[in-house]
Short mmCIF file of C-alpha atoms in Angstrom, two decimals:
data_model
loop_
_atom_site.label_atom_id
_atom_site.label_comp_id
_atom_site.label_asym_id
_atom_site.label_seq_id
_atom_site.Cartn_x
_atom_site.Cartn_y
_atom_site.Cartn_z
CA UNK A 1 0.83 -11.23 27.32
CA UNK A 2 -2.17 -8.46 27.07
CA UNK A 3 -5.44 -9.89 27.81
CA UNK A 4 -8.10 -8.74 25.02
CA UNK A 5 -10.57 -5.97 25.70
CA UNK A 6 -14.02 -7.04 26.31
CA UNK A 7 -16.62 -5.69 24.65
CA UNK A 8 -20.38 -5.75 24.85
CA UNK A 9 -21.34 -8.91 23.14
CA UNK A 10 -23.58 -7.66 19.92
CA UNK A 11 -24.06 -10.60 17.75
CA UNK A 12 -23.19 -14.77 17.61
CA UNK A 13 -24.04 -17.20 15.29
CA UNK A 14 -26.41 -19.66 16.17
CA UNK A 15 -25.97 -22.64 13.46
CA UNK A 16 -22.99 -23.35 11.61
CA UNK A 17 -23.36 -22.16 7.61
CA UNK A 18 -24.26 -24.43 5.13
CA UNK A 19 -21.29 -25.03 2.62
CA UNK A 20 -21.65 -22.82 0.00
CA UNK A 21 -20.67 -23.12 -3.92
CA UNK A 22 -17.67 -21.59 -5.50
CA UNK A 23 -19.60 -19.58 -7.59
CA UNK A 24 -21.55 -17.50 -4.24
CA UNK A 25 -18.71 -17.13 -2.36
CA UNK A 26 -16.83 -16.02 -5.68
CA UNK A 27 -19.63 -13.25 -6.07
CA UNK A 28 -19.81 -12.18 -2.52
CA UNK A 29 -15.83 -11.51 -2.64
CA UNK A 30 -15.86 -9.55 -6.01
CA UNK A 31 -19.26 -7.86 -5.68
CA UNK A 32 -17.40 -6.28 -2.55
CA UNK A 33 -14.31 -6.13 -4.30
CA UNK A 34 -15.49 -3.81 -6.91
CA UNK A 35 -15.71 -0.23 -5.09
CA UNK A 36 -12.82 -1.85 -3.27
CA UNK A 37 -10.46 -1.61 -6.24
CA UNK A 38 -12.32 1.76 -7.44
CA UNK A 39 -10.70 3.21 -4.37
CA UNK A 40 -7.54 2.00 -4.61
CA UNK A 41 -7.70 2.93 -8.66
CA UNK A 42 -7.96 6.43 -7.69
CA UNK A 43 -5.28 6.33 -5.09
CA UNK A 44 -2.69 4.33 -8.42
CA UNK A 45 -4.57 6.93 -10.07
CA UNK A 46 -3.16 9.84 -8.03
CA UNK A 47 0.24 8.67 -8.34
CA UNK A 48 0.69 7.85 -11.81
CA UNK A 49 -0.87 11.24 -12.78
CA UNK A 50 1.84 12.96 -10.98
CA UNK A 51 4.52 10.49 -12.73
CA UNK A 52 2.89 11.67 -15.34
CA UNK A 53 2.39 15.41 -14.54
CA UNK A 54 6.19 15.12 -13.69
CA UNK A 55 7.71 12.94 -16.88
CA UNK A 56 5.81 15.89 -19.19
CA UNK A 57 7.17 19.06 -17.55
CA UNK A 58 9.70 21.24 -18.95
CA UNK A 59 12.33 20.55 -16.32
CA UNK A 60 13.81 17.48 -15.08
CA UNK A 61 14.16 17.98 -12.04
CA UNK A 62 10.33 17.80 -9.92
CA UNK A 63 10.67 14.00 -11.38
CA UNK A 64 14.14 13.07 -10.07
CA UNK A 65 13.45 14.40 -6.61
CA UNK A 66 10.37 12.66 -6.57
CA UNK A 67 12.47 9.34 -7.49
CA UNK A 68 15.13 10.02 -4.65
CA UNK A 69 12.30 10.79 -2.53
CA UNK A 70 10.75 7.25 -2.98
CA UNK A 71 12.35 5.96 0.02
CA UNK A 72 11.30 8.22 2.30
CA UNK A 73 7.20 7.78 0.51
CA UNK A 74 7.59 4.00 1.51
CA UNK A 75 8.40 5.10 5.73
CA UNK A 76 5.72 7.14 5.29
CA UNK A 77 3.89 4.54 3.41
CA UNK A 78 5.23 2.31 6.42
CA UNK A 79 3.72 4.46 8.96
CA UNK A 80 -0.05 5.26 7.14
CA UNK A 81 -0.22 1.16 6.57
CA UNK A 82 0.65 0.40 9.64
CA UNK A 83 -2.29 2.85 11.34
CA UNK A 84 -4.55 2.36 8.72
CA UNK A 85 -5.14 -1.51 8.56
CA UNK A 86 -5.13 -1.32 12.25
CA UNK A 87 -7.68 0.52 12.26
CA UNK A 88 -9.70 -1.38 8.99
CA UNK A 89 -9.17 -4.77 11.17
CA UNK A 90 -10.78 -2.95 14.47
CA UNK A 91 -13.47 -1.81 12.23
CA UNK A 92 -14.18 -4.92 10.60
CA UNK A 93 -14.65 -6.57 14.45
CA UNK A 94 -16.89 -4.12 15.50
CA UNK A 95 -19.65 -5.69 12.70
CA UNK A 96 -20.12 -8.42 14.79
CA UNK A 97 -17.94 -8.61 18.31
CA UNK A 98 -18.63 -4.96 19.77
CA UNK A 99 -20.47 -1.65 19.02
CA UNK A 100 -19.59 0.61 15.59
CA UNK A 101 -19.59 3.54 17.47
CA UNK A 102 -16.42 2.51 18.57
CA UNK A 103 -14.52 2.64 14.99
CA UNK A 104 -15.03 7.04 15.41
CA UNK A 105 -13.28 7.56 18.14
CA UNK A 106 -10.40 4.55 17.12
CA UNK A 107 -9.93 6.49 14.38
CA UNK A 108 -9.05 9.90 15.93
CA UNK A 109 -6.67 8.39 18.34
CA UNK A 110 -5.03 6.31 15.20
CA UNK A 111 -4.84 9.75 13.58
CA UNK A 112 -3.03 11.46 16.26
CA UNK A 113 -0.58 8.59 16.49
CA UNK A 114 0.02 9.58 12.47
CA UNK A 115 0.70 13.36 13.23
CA UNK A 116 2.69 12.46 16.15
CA UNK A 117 4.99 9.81 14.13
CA UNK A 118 5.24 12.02 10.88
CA UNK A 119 6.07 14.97 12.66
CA UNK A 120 9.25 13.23 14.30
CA UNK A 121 10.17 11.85 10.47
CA UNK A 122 10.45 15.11 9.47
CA UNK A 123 12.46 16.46 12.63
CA UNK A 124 14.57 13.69 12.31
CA UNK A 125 14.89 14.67 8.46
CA UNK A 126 15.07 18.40 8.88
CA UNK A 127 18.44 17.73 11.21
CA UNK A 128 19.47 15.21 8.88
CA UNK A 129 19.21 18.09 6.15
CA UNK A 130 21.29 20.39 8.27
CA UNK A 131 24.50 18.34 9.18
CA UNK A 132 25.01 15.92 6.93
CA UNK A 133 27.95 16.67 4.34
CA UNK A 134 26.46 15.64 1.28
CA UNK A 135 28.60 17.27 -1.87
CA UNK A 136 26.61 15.87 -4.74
CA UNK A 137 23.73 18.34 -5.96
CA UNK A 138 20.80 16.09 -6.49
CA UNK A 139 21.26 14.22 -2.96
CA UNK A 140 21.57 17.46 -1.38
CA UNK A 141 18.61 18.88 -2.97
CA UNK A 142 16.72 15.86 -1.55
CA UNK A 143 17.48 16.11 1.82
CA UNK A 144 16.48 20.14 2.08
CA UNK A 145 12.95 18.72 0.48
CA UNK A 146 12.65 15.91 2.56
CA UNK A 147 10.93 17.70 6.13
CA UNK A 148 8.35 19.20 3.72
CA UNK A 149 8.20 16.30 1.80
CA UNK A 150 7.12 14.18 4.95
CA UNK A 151 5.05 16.94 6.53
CA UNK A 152 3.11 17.48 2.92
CA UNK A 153 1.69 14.15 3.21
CA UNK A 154 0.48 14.47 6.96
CA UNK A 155 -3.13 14.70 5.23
CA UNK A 156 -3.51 12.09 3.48
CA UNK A 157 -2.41 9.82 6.14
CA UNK A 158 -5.40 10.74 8.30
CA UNK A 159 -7.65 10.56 5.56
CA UNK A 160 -6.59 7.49 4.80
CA UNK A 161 -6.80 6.34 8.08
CA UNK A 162 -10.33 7.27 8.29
CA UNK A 163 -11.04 5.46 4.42
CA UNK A 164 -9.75 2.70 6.02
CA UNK A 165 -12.51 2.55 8.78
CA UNK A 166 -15.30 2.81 5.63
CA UNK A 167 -13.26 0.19 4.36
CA UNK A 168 -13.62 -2.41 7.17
CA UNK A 169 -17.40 -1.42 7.40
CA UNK A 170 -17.69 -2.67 3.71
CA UNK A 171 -19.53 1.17 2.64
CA UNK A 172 -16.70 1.89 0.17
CA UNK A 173 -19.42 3.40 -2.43
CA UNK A 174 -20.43 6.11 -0.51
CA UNK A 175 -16.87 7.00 0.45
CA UNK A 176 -15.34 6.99 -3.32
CA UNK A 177 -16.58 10.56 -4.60
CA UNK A 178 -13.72 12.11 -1.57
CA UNK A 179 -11.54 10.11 -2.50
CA UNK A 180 -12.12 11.12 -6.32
CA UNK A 181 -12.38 14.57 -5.47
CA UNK A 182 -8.97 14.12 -3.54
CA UNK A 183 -6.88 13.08 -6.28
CA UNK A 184 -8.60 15.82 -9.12
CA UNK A 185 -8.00 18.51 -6.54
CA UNK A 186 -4.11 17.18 -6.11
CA UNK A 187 -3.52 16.79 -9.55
CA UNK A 188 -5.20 20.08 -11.00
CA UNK A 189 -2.84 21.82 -8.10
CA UNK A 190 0.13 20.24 -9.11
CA UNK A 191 -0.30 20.52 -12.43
CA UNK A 192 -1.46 24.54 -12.52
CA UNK A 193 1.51 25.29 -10.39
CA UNK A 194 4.07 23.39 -11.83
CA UNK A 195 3.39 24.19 -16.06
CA UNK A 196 1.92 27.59 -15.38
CA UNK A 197 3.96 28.85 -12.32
CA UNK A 198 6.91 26.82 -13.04
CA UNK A 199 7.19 26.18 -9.46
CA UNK A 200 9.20 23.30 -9.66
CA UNK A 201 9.34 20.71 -7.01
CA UNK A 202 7.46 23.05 -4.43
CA UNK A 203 3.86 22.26 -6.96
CA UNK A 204 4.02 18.76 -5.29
CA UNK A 205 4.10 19.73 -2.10
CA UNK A 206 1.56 21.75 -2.12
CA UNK A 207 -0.62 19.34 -4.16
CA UNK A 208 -0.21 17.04 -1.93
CA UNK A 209 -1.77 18.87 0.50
CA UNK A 210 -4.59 20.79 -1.27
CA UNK A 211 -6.58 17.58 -2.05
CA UNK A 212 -6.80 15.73 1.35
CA UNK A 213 -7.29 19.02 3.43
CA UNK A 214 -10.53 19.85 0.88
CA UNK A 215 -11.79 16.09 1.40
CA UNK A 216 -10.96 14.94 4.97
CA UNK A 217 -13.98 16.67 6.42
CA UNK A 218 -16.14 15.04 4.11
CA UNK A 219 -14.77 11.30 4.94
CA UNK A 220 -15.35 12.29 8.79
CA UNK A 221 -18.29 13.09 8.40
CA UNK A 222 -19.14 10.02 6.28
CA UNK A 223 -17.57 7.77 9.25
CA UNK A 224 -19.26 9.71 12.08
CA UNK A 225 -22.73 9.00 10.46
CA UNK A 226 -21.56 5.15 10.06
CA UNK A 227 -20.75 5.12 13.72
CA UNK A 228 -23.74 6.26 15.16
CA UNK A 229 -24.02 7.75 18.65
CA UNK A 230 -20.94 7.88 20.88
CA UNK A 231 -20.84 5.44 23.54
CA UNK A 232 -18.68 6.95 25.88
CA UNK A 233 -18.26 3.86 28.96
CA UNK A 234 -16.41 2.31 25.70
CA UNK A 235 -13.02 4.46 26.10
CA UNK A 236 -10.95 2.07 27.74
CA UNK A 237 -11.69 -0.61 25.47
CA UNK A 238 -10.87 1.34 22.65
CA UNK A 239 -7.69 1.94 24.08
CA UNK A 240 -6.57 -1.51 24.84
CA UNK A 241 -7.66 -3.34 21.27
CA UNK A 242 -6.10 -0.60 19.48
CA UNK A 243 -3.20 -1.11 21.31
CA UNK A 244 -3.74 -4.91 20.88
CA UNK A 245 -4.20 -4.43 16.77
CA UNK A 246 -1.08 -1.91 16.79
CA UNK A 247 1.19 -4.84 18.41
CA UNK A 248 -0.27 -7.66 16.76
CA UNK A 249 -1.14 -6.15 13.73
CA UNK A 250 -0.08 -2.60 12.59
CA UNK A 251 3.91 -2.44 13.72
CA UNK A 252 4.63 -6.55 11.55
CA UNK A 253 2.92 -4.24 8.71
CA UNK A 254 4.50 -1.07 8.93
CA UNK A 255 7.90 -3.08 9.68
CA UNK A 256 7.86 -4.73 6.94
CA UNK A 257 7.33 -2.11 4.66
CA UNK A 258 9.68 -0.10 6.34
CA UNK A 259 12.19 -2.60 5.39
CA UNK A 260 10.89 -2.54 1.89
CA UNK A 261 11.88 1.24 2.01
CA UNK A 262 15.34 0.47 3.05
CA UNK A 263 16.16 -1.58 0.14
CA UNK A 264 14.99 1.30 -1.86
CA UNK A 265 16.54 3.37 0.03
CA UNK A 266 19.37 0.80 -1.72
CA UNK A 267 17.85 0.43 -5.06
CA UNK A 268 17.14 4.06 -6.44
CA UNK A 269 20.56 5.34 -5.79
CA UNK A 270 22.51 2.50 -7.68
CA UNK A 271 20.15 2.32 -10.55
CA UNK A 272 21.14 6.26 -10.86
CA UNK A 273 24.70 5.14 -10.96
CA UNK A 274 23.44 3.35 -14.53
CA UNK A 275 22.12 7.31 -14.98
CA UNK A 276 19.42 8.88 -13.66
CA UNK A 277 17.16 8.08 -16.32
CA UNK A 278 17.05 4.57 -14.89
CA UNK A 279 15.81 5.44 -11.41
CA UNK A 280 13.09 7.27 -13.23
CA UNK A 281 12.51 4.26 -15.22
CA UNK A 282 12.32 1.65 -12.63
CA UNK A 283 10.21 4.41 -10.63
CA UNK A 284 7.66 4.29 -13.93
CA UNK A 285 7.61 0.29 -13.51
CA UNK A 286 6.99 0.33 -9.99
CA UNK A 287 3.76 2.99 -11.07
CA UNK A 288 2.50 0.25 -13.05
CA UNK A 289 3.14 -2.59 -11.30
CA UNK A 290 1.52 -0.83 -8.72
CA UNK A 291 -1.69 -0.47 -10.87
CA UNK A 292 -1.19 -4.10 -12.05
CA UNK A 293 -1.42 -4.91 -8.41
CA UNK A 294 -4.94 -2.93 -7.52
CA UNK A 295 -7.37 -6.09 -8.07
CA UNK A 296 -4.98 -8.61 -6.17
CA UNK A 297 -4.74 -5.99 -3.18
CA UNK A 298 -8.27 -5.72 -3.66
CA UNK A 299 -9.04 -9.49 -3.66
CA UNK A 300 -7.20 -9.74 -0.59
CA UNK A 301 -7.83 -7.11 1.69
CA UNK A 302 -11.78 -8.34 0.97
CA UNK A 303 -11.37 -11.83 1.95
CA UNK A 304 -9.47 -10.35 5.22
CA UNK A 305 -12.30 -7.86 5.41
CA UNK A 306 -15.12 -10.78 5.11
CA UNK A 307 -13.30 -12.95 7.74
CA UNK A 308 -12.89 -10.61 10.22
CA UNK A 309 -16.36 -9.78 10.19
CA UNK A 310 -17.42 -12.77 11.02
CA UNK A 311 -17.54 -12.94 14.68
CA UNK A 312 -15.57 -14.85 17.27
CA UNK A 313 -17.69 -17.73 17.57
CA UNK A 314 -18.59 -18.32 13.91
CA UNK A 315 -17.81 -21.88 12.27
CA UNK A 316 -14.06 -22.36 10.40
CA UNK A 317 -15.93 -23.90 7.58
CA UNK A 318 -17.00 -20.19 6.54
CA UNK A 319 -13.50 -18.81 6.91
CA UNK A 320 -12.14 -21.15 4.88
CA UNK A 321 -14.98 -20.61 2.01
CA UNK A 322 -13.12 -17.04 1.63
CA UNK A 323 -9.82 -18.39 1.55
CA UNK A 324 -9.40 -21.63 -0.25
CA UNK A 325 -11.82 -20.09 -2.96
CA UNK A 326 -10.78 -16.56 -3.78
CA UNK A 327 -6.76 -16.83 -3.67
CA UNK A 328 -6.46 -19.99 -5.69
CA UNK A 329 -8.88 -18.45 -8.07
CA UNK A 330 -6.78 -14.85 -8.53
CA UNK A 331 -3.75 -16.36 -8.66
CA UNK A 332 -4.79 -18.61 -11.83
CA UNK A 333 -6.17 -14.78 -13.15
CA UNK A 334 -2.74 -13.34 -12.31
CA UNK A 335 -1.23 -15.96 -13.97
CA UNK A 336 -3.36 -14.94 -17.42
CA UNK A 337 -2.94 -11.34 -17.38
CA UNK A 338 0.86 -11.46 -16.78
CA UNK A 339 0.87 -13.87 -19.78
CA UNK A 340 -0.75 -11.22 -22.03
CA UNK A 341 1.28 -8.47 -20.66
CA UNK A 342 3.54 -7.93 -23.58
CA UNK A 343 0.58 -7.52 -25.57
CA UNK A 344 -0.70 -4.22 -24.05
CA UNK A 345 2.70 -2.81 -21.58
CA UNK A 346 3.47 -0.65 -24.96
CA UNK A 347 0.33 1.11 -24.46
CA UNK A 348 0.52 1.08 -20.38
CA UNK A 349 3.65 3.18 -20.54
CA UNK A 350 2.52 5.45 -23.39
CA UNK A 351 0.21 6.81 -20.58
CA UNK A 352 3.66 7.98 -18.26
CA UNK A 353 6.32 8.49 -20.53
CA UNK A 354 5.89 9.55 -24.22
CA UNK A 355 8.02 8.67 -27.01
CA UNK A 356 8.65 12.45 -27.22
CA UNK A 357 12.56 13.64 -28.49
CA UNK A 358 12.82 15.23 -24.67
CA UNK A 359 12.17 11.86 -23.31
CA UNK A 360 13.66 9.61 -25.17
CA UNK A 361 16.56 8.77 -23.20
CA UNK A 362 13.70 8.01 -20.29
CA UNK A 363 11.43 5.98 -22.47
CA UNK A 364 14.14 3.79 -23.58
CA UNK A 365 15.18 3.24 -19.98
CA UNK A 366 11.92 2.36 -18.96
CA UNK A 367 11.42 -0.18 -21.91
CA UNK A 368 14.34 -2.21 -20.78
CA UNK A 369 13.29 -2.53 -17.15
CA UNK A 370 9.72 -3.34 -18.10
CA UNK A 371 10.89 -5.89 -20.12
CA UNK A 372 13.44 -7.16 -17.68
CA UNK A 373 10.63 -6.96 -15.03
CA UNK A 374 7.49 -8.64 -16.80
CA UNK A 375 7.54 -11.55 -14.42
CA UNK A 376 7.62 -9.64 -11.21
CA UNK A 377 4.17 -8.39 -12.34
CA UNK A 378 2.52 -11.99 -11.71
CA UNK A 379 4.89 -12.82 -8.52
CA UNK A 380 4.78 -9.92 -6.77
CA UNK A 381 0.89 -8.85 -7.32
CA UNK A 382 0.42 -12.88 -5.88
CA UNK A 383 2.41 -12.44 -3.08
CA UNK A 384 0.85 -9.00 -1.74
CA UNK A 385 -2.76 -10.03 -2.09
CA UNK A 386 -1.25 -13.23 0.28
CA UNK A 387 0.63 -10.92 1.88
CA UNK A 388 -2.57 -8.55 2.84
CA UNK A 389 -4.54 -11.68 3.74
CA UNK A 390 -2.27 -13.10 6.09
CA UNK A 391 -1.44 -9.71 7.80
CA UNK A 392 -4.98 -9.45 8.59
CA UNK A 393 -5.70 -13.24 10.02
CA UNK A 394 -2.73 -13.01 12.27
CA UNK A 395 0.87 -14.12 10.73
CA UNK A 396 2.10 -10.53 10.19
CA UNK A 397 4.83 -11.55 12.08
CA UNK A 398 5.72 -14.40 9.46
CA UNK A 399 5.11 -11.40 7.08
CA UNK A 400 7.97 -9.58 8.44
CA UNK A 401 10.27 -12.66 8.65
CA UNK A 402 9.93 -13.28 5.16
CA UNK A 403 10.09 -9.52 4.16
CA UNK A 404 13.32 -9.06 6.22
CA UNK A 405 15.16 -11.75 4.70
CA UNK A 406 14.02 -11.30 1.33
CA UNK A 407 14.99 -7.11 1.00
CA UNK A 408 18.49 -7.60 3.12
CA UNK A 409 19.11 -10.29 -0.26
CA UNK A 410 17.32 -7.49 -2.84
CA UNK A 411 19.61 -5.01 -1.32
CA UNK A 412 22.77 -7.15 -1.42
CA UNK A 413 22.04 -8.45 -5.21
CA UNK A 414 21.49 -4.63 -6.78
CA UNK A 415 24.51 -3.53 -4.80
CA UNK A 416 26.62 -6.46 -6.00
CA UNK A 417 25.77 -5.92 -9.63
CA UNK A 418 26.47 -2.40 -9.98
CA UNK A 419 30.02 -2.27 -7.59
CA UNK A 420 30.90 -5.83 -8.84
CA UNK A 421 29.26 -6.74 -11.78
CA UNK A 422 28.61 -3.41 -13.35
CA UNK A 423 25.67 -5.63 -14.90
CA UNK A 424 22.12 -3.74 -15.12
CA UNK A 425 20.52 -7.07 -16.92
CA UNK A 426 21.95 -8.81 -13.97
CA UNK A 427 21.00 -6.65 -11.28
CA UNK A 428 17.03 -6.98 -13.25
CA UNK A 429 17.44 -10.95 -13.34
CA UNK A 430 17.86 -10.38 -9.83
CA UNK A 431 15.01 -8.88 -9.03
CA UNK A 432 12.85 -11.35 -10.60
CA UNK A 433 14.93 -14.45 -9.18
CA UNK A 434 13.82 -12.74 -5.77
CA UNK A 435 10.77 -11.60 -6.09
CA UNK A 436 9.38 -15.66 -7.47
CA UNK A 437 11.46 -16.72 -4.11
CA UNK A 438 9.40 -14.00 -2.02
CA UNK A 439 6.02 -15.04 -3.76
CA UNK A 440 6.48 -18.75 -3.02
CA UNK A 441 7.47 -18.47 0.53
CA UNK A 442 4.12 -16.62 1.28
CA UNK A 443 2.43 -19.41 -0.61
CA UNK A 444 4.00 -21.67 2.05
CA UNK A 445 2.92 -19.62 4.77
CA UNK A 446 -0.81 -19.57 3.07
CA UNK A 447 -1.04 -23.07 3.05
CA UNK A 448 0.34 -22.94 6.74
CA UNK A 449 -2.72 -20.38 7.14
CA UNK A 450 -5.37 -22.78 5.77
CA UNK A 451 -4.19 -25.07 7.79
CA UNK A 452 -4.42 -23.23 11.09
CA UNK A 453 -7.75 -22.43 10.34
CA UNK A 454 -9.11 -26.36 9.96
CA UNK A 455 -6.86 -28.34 7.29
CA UNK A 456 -10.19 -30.78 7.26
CA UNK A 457 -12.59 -28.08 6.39
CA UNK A 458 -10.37 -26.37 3.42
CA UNK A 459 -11.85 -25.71 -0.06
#
């Protein structure tokens, strides 16, 4: 097994905490939370404004590629998560177990493993597009998009990758107006070419591109300044915990939502056997659940944040503050907002898809999965901020497990409903049936996590 990298010892705690109340550690979470979830608003932001962009333009098409497309945005997804949390986890260390100046050049060599890894995707794709006998005219128009697709995204990865260092810093403020500037600079583009140029499906490509090539020298410059002077003795070490954090950490993540994509990859198709206004419709859902998801993401990736700045040494008492206060506490929230969900979903997918005569067909579709879907709101939003949080503190593996078993039985259940049961109410009871299953197996492993940590010492 790899030995960790030592570091230069830079801080250690010298008496254990005093226990603090709910109410301060409940402040320290969401005080941190708050440009947290501003940044990831902008990113739900950025993709529901090109649902949105999409579902209003005079041709169908840009928005049905873009559905088909979805599984291929989750490898990528897969990939950029992967590098990116990696790299948030190394840069939360570095606050208390070894220099900052090490997060700058982590996140170059992170970003090279991106280019590297994307670039194959779309090689992979582009051959893929050449050979493969595909008859039917929307899958064949997806695979000639899909190299560009894959490459068009390329920038954003890196950005993100370099966010993600800010992120495990805790300076998300200063780091939000990129990130804002990204997604009006993406969605102008897209928008300009695609209504005034009627450029079709190429309008996303490019916007996709325009926004994070503008901003990504911004963000590095933002995380050089964080970093400080280069300390260049450090290289090796850099090399071996990123290495460590991409085994340990990074490839559970990206696996498992690379096996998230191939469900989808299930999923998308057979809900456009129902016709294709469905796989637009569940793709609206998943845009808003998405959004419904921001503050339990959030939530979560804080509490990982705040524990993994604590440094080696530190007492399990603190550790625990974070965790048995701040999950049990969102969860209950969750709980509340999903309950109150029919009150305001009318209005949620108003935004996306209007009640237009062009769209009708679409909006209907999309109320009938949103209602079908209501309760995967609560369960799924629980079980990614526990999925974040665990990821993070070391059961990514467990992650995966559960992930793995839980998609191959998604996959199975949509297939079975459509080429046995020719049931679309099924195949949505299905869904939810699953997605309560995955949310209460990663409670199990949480309270296996608490556990770990000190059962004695839990809040």
């Amino acid at each position: 097994m790899m030995q960790p990298a030592t570091f230069p010892a830079v801080a250690d705690d010298a008496l254990p905490p005093p226990r603090r109340s709910v109410l301060s550690v409940l402040s320290e979470i969401i005080v941190m939370a708050i440009p947290f979830a501003a940044g990831a608003i902008i990113v739900s932001g950025l993709h529901l404004g090109k649902v949105a962009v999409l579902a209003r333009a005079p041709q169908a098409e840009p928005l049905e590629l873009l559905s088909m497309l979805q599984p291929a945005f989750l490898l990528v997804l897969a990939l950029m998560e992967g590098l990116a949390i990696s790299n948030q986890v190394f840069s939360a260390r570095s606050k208390n177990n070894w220099p900052r100046s090490a997060i700058f050049p982590a996140s170059w060599r992170m970003s090279a493993y991106a280019v590297a890894g994307l670039s194959l995707f779309a090689a992979i794709a582009y051959v893929a597009a050449l050979y493969a006998p595909v008859e039917d005219a929307l899958f064949r128009r997806t695979l000639d998009y899909l190299p560009l697709y894959i490459l068009s995204l390329s920038a954003f990865v890196v950005f993100d990758i370099f966010y993600a260092a800010m992120r495990g810093q805790g300076k998300l403020a200063r780091s939000l107006l990129p990130f804002l500037g990204l997604a009006l600079i993406d969605l102008s583009t897209t928008y300009m070419l695609l209504v005034a140029y009627d450029m079709g499906f190429e309008a996303v490509l490019i916007g996709n591109l325009a926004g994070p090539i503008a901003m990504l020298p911004v963000m590095v410059i933002l995380l050089k300044h964080e970093a400080g002077a280069a300390v260049t003795h450090l290289k090796e070490q850099v090399k071996a915990r990123t290495t460590q954090l991409l085994m340990f950490v990074g490839t559970p993540i990206a696996l498992t939502i690379l096996v998230g994509s191939l469900s989808a990859a299930v999923i998308f198709p057979v809900l456009a056997d129902f016709g294709s206004e469905y796989a637009s419709a569940f793709l609206v859902v998943m845009r808003l659940r998405v959004s419904f998801m921001i503050p339990a993401i959030a939530i979560g990736s804080v509490i990982a944040i705040l524990v993994n700045q604590l440094s080696e040494s530190s007492n399990p008492t603190t550790r625990l503050q974070y965790l048995g206060i701040g999950v049990p506490v969102m969860l209950g929230f969750y709980g509340l907002l999903t309950a109150l969900l029919p009150f305001w979903d009318d209005h949620m997918i108003n935004l996306l898809v209007s009640p237009s005569q062009n769209t009708s067909e679409l909006r209907a579709a999309t109320d009938l999965v949103m209602q079908g879907l209501q309760l995967t709101f609560f369960f799924v939003s629980g079980a990614a901020m526990l999925q974040v949080v665990m990821e993070q503190l070391g059961r990514a593996t467990q992650v995966l497990v559960i992930a793995i078993v839980t998609e191959i039985i998604t996959g199975a259940a949509v297939f079975y409903a459509q080429y046995v049961g020719h049931d679309l109410d099924m195949a949505i009871l299905l869904l939810c049936v699953i997605s309560g299953l995955t949310f209460a197996l990663f409670l199990v492993q949480f309270g296996l996590l608490l556990r770990q940590q000190g059962r004695h010492d839990a809040v």
